[in-house]
Short mmCIF file of C-alpha atoms in Angstrom, two decimals:
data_model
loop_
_atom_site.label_atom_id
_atom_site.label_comp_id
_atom_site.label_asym_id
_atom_site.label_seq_id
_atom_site.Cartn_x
_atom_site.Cartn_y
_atom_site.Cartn_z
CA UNK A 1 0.00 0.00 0.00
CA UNK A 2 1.45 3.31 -0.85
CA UNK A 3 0.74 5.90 1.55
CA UNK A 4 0.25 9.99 0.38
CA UNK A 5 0.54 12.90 2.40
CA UNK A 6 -2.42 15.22 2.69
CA UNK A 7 -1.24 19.19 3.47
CA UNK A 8 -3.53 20.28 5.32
CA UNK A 9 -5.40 23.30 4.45
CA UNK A 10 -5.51 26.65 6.83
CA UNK A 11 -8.46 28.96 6.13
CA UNK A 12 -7.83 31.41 8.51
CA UNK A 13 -4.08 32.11 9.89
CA UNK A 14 -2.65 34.99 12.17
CA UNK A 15 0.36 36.57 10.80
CA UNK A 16 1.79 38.42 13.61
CA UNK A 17 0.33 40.22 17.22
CA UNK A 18 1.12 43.68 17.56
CA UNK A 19 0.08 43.88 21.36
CA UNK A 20 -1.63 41.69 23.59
CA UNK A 21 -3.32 43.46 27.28
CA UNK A 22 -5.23 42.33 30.26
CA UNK A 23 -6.31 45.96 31.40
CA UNK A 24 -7.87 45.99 35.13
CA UNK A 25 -8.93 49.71 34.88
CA UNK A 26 -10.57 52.00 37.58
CA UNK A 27 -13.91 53.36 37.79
CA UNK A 28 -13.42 56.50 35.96
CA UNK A 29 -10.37 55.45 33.17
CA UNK A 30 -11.31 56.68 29.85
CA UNK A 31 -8.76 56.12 26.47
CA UNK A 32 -8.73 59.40 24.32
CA UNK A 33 -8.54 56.67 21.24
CA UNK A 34 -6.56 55.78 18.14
CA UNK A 35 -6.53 54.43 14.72
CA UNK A 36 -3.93 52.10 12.67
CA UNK A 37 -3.66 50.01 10.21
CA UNK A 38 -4.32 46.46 11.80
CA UNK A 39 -7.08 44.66 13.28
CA UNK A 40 -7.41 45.28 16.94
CA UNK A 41 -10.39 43.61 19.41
CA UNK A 42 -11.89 44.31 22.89
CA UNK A 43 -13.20 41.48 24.98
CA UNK A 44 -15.18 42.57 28.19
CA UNK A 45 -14.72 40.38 31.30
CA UNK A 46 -15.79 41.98 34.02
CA UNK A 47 -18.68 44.37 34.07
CA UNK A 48 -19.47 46.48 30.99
CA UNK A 49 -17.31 49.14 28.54
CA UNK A 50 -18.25 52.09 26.57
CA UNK A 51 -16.51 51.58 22.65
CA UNK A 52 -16.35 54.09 20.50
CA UNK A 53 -15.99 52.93 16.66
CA UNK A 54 -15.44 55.36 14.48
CA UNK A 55 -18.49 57.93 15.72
CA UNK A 56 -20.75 54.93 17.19
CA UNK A 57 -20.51 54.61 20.97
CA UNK A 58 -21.46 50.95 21.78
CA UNK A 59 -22.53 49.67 25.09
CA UNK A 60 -20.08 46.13 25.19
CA UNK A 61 -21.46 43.78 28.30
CA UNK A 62 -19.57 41.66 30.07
CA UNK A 63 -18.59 38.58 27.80
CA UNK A 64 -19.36 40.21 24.98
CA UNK A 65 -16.54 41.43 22.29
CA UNK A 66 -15.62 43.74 19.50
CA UNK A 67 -13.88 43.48 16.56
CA UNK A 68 -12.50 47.12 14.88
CA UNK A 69 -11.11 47.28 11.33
CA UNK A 70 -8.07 48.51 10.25
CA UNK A 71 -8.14 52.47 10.51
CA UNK A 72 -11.26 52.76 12.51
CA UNK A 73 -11.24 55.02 15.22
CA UNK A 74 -11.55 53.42 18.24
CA UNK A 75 -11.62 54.07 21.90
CA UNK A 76 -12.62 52.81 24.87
CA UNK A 77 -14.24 53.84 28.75
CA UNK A 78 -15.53 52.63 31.80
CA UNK A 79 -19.58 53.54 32.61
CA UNK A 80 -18.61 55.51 35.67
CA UNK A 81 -20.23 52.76 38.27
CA UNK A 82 -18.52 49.71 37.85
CA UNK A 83 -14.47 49.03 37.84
CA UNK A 84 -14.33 46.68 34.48
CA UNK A 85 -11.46 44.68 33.05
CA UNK A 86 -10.95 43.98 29.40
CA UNK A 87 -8.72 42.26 26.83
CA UNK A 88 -7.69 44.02 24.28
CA UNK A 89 -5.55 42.39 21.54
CA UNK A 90 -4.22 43.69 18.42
CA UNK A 91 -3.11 41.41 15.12
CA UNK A 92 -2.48 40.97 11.79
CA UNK A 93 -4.30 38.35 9.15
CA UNK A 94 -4.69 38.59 5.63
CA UNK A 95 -8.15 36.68 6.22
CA UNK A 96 -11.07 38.46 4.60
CA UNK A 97 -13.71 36.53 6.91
CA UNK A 98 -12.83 39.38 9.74
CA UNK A 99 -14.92 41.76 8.07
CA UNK A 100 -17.61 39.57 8.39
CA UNK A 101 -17.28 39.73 12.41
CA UNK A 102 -16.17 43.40 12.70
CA UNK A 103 -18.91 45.92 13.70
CA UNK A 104 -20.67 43.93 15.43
CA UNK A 105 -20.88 43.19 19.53
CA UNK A 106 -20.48 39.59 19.76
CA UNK A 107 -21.13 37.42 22.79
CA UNK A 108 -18.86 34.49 23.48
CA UNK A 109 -19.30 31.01 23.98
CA UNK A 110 -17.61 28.89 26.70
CA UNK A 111 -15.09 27.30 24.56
CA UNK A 112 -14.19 31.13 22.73
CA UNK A 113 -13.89 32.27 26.77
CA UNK A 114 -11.33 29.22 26.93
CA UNK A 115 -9.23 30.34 23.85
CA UNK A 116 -9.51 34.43 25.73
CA UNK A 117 -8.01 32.67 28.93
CA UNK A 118 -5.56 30.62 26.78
CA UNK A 119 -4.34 33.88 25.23
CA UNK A 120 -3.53 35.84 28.17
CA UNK A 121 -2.05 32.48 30.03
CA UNK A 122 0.23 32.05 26.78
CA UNK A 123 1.07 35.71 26.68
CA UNK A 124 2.04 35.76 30.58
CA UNK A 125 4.34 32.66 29.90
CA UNK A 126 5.81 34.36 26.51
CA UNK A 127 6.62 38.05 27.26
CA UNK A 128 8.22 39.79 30.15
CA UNK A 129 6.45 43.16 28.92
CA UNK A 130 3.39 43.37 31.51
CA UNK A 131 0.08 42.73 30.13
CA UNK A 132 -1.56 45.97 32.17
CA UNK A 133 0.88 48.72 30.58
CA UNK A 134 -1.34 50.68 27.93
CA UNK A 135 2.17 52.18 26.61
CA UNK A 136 3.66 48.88 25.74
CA UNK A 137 4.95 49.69 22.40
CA UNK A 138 6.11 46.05 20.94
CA UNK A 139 6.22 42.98 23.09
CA UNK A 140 9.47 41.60 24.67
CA UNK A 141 10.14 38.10 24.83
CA UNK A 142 11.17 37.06 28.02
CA UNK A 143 14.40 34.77 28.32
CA UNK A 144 13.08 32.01 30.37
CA UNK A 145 9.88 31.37 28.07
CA UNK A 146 7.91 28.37 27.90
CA UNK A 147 8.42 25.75 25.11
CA UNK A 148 5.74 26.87 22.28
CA UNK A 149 3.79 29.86 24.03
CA UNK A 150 3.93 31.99 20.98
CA UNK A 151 2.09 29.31 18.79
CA UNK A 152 0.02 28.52 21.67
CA UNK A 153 -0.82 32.31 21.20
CA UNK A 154 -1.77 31.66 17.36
CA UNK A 155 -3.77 28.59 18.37
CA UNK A 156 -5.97 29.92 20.92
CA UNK A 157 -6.34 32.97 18.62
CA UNK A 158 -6.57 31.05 15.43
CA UNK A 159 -9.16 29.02 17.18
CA UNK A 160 -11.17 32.01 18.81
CA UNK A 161 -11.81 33.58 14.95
CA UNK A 162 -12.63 29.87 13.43
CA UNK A 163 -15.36 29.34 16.04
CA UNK A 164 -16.52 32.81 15.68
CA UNK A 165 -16.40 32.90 11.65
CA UNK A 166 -17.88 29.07 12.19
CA UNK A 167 -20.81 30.82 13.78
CA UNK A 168 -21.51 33.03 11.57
CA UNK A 169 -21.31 31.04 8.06
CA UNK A 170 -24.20 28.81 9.91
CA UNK A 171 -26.47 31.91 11.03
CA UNK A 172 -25.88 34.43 8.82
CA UNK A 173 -28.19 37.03 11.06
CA UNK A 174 -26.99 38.96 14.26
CA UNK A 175 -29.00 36.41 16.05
CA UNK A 176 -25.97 34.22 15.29
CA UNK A 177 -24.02 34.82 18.51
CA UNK A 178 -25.64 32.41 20.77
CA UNK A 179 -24.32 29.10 21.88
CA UNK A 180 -25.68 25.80 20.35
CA UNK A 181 -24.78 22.98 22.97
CA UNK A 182 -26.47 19.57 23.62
CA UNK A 183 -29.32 19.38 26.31
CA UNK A 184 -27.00 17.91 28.86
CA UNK A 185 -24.48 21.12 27.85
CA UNK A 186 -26.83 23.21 28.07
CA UNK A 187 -28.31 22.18 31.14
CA UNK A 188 -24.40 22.02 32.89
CA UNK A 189 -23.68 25.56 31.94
CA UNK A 190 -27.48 27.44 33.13
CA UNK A 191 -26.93 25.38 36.40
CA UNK A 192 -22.94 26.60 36.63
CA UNK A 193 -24.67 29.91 35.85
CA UNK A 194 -26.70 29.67 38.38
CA UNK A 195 -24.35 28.42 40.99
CA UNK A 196 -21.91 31.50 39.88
CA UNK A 197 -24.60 34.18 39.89
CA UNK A 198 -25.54 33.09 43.01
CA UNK A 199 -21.92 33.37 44.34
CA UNK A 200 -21.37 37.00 43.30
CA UNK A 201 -24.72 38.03 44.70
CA UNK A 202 -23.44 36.63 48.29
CA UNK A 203 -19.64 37.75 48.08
CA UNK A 204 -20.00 39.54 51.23
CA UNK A 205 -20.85 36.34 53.04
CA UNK A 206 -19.00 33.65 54.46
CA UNK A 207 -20.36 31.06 51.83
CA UNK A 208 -19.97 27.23 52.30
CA UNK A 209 -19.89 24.43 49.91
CA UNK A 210 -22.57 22.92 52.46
CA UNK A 211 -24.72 26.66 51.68
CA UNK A 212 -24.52 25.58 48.24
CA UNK A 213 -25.27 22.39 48.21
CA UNK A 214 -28.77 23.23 50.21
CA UNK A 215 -29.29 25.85 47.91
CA UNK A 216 -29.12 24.01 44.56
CA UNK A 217 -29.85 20.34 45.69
CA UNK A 218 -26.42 19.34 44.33
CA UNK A 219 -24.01 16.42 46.09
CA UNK A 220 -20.94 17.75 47.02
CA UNK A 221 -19.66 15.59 44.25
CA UNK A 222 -21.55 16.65 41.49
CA UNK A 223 -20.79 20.21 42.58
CA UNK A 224 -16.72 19.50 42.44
CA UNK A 225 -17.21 17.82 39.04
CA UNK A 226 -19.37 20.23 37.65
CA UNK A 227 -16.54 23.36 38.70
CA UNK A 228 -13.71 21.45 38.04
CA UNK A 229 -15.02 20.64 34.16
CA UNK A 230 -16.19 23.62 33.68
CA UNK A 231 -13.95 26.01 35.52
CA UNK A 232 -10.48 24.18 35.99
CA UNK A 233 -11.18 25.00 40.00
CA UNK A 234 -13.22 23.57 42.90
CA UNK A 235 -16.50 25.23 44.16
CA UNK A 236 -14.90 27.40 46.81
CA UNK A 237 -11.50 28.28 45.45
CA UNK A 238 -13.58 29.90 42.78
CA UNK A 239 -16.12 31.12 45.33
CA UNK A 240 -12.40 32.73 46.90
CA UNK A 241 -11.59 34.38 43.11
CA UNK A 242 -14.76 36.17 43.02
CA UNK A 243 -14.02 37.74 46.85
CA UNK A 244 -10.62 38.59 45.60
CA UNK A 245 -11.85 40.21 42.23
CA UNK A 246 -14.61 42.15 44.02
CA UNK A 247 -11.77 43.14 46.42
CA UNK A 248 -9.66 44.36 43.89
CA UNK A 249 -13.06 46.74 41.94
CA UNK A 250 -13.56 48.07 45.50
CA UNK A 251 -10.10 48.77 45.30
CA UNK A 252 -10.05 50.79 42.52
CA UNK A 253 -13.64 51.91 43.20
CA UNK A 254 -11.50 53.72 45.85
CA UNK A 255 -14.20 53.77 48.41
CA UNK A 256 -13.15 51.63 50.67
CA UNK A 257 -9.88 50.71 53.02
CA UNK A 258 -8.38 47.71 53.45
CA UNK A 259 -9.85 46.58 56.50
CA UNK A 260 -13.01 48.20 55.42
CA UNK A 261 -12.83 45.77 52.79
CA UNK A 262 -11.77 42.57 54.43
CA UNK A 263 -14.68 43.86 56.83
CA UNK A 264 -17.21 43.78 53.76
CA UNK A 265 -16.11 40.53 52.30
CA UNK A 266 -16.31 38.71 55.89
CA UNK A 267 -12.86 37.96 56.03
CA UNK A 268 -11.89 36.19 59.39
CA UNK A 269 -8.94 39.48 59.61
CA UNK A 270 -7.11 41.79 57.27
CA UNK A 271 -4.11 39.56 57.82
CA UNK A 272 -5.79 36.31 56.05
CA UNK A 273 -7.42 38.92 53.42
CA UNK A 274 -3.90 39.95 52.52
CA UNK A 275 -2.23 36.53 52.26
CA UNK A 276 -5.61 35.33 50.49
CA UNK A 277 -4.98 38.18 48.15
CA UNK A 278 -1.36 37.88 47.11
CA UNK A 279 -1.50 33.86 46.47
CA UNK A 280 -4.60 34.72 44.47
CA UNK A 281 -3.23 37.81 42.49
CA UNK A 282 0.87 37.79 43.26
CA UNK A 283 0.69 40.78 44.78
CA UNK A 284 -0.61 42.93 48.24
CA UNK A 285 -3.74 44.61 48.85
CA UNK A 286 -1.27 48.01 48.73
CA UNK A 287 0.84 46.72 45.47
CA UNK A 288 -1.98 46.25 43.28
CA UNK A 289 -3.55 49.57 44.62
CA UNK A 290 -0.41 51.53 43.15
CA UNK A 291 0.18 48.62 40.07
CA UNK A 292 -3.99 50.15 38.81
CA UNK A 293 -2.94 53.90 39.29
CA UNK A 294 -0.67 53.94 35.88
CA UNK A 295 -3.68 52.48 33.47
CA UNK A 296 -5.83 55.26 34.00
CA UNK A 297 -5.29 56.60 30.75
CA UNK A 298 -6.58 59.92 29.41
#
């Protein structure tokens, strides 16, 4: 039997990535905006973001992104209530299919939240230039990087616009942008939903896996499986990510102390919110309080 290679075809390739950012911002940042020649998007992950493309202003919700085209005026602000953090990644492709996504505010699915995550892990792992500096003007390797993180980059990205362009070849409408998952899927992410929704509404309290269980008639098993599938975490150390992420809004909310905060979030004592804080985030209540003050751009 004679065997014959089959080159595989790529529909859709990144050249190149001009920037990549994970941008915590405070309540009241706001980006005077820009234009260029590549294609640059804007992923919110944490409460909502005012976009400006070209002279639309766009209301972007959380999970929802936005794809500009090359010279497009773009820029981008908080609402004024709520301390919001965004990716915001700009790139190169000689694809044609982008202009088919661009315009457009585009909620993503659990798997194109996966590839987002992927990028900024990859990026962390790849370049020593830090993720939150909005003046970052090309990226610097770093020395000591991981085998492969730069095409682990172009994976998770390649993969983010394939789903996305996937999506909308099936439903060529705006109504496009929702998630098609079994029942079972389906049913495993409104109950994670749920579970999550129910966690943020209760961050002040001392929640335990036993309050949740009651709550949503789960087994303590099925609630471990269900978080560690779906999140990568148990129940409670994501239950411990939200504290810590509300911690750091109220941070740069700027309304609050530290102990006022620990206080709030029914911390046992400032001194376990502190440690809690750097093993989540690397750094001290204080640290990231001055690390936010330089991406307040105007």
């Amino acid at each position: 039997m004679e065997y014959k290679k089959t080159v595989l075809k790529r529909d859709f390739e990144i050249s190149d990535v001009i920037s990549v950012h994970y941008f915590e911002y405070t309540v009241d940042f706001a980006f005077s905006g820009e234009l260029h020649d590549f294609w640059e998007f804007v992923y919110a992950d944490k409460n909502e973001l005012i976009i400006t493309a070209s002279s639309k202003e766009i209301v972007l919700p959380q999970g929802s992104m936005f794809l500009h085209k090359p010279m497009e005026f773009h820029n981008v602000r908080g609402n004024g209530s709520s301390a919001p953090n965004s990716v915001i990644l700009a790139f190169s492709s000689p694809s044609h299919e982008l202009y088919e996504l661009a315009g457009k505010v585009i909620t993503c699915t659990s798997r194109e939240r996966a590839h987002l995550a992927g990028i900024i892990e990859e990026a962390s792992a790849a370049f020593s230039s830090p993720l939150g500096d909005p003046y970052t003007e090309s990226l610097i390797r770093r020395k000591d990087s991981l085998f492969g993180c730069e095409q682990m980059i172009a994976n998770h990205l390649e993969g983010l616009f394939i789903s996305l362009i996937r999506r909308r070849k099936d439903c060529p409408d705006d109504s496009l942008f929702t998630e098609k998952e079994t029942t079972r899927r389906r049913k495993d992410e409104m109950r994670l939903s749920q579970i999550c929704e129910y966690m943020e509404a209760n961050v002040e309290k001392d929640l335990s896996s036993a309050d949740i269980q009651r709550q949503f008639f789960i087994s303590e098993s099925s609630l471990q499986k269900l978080f560690q599938h779906k999140v990568g975490c148990g129940a409670m150390q994501h239950f411990q990510r939200i504290k810590i992420d509300r911690a750091k809004e109220m941070i740069r909310e700027k309304k609050y102390n530290f102990s006022e905060i620990s206080e709030r979030l029914s911390f046992s004592s400032i001194h376990y919110f502190s440690r809690r804080f750097k093993a989540i985030t690397g750094m001290t209540p204080s640290e990231y309080a001055s690390s936010v003050k330089s991406i307040s751009i105007s």
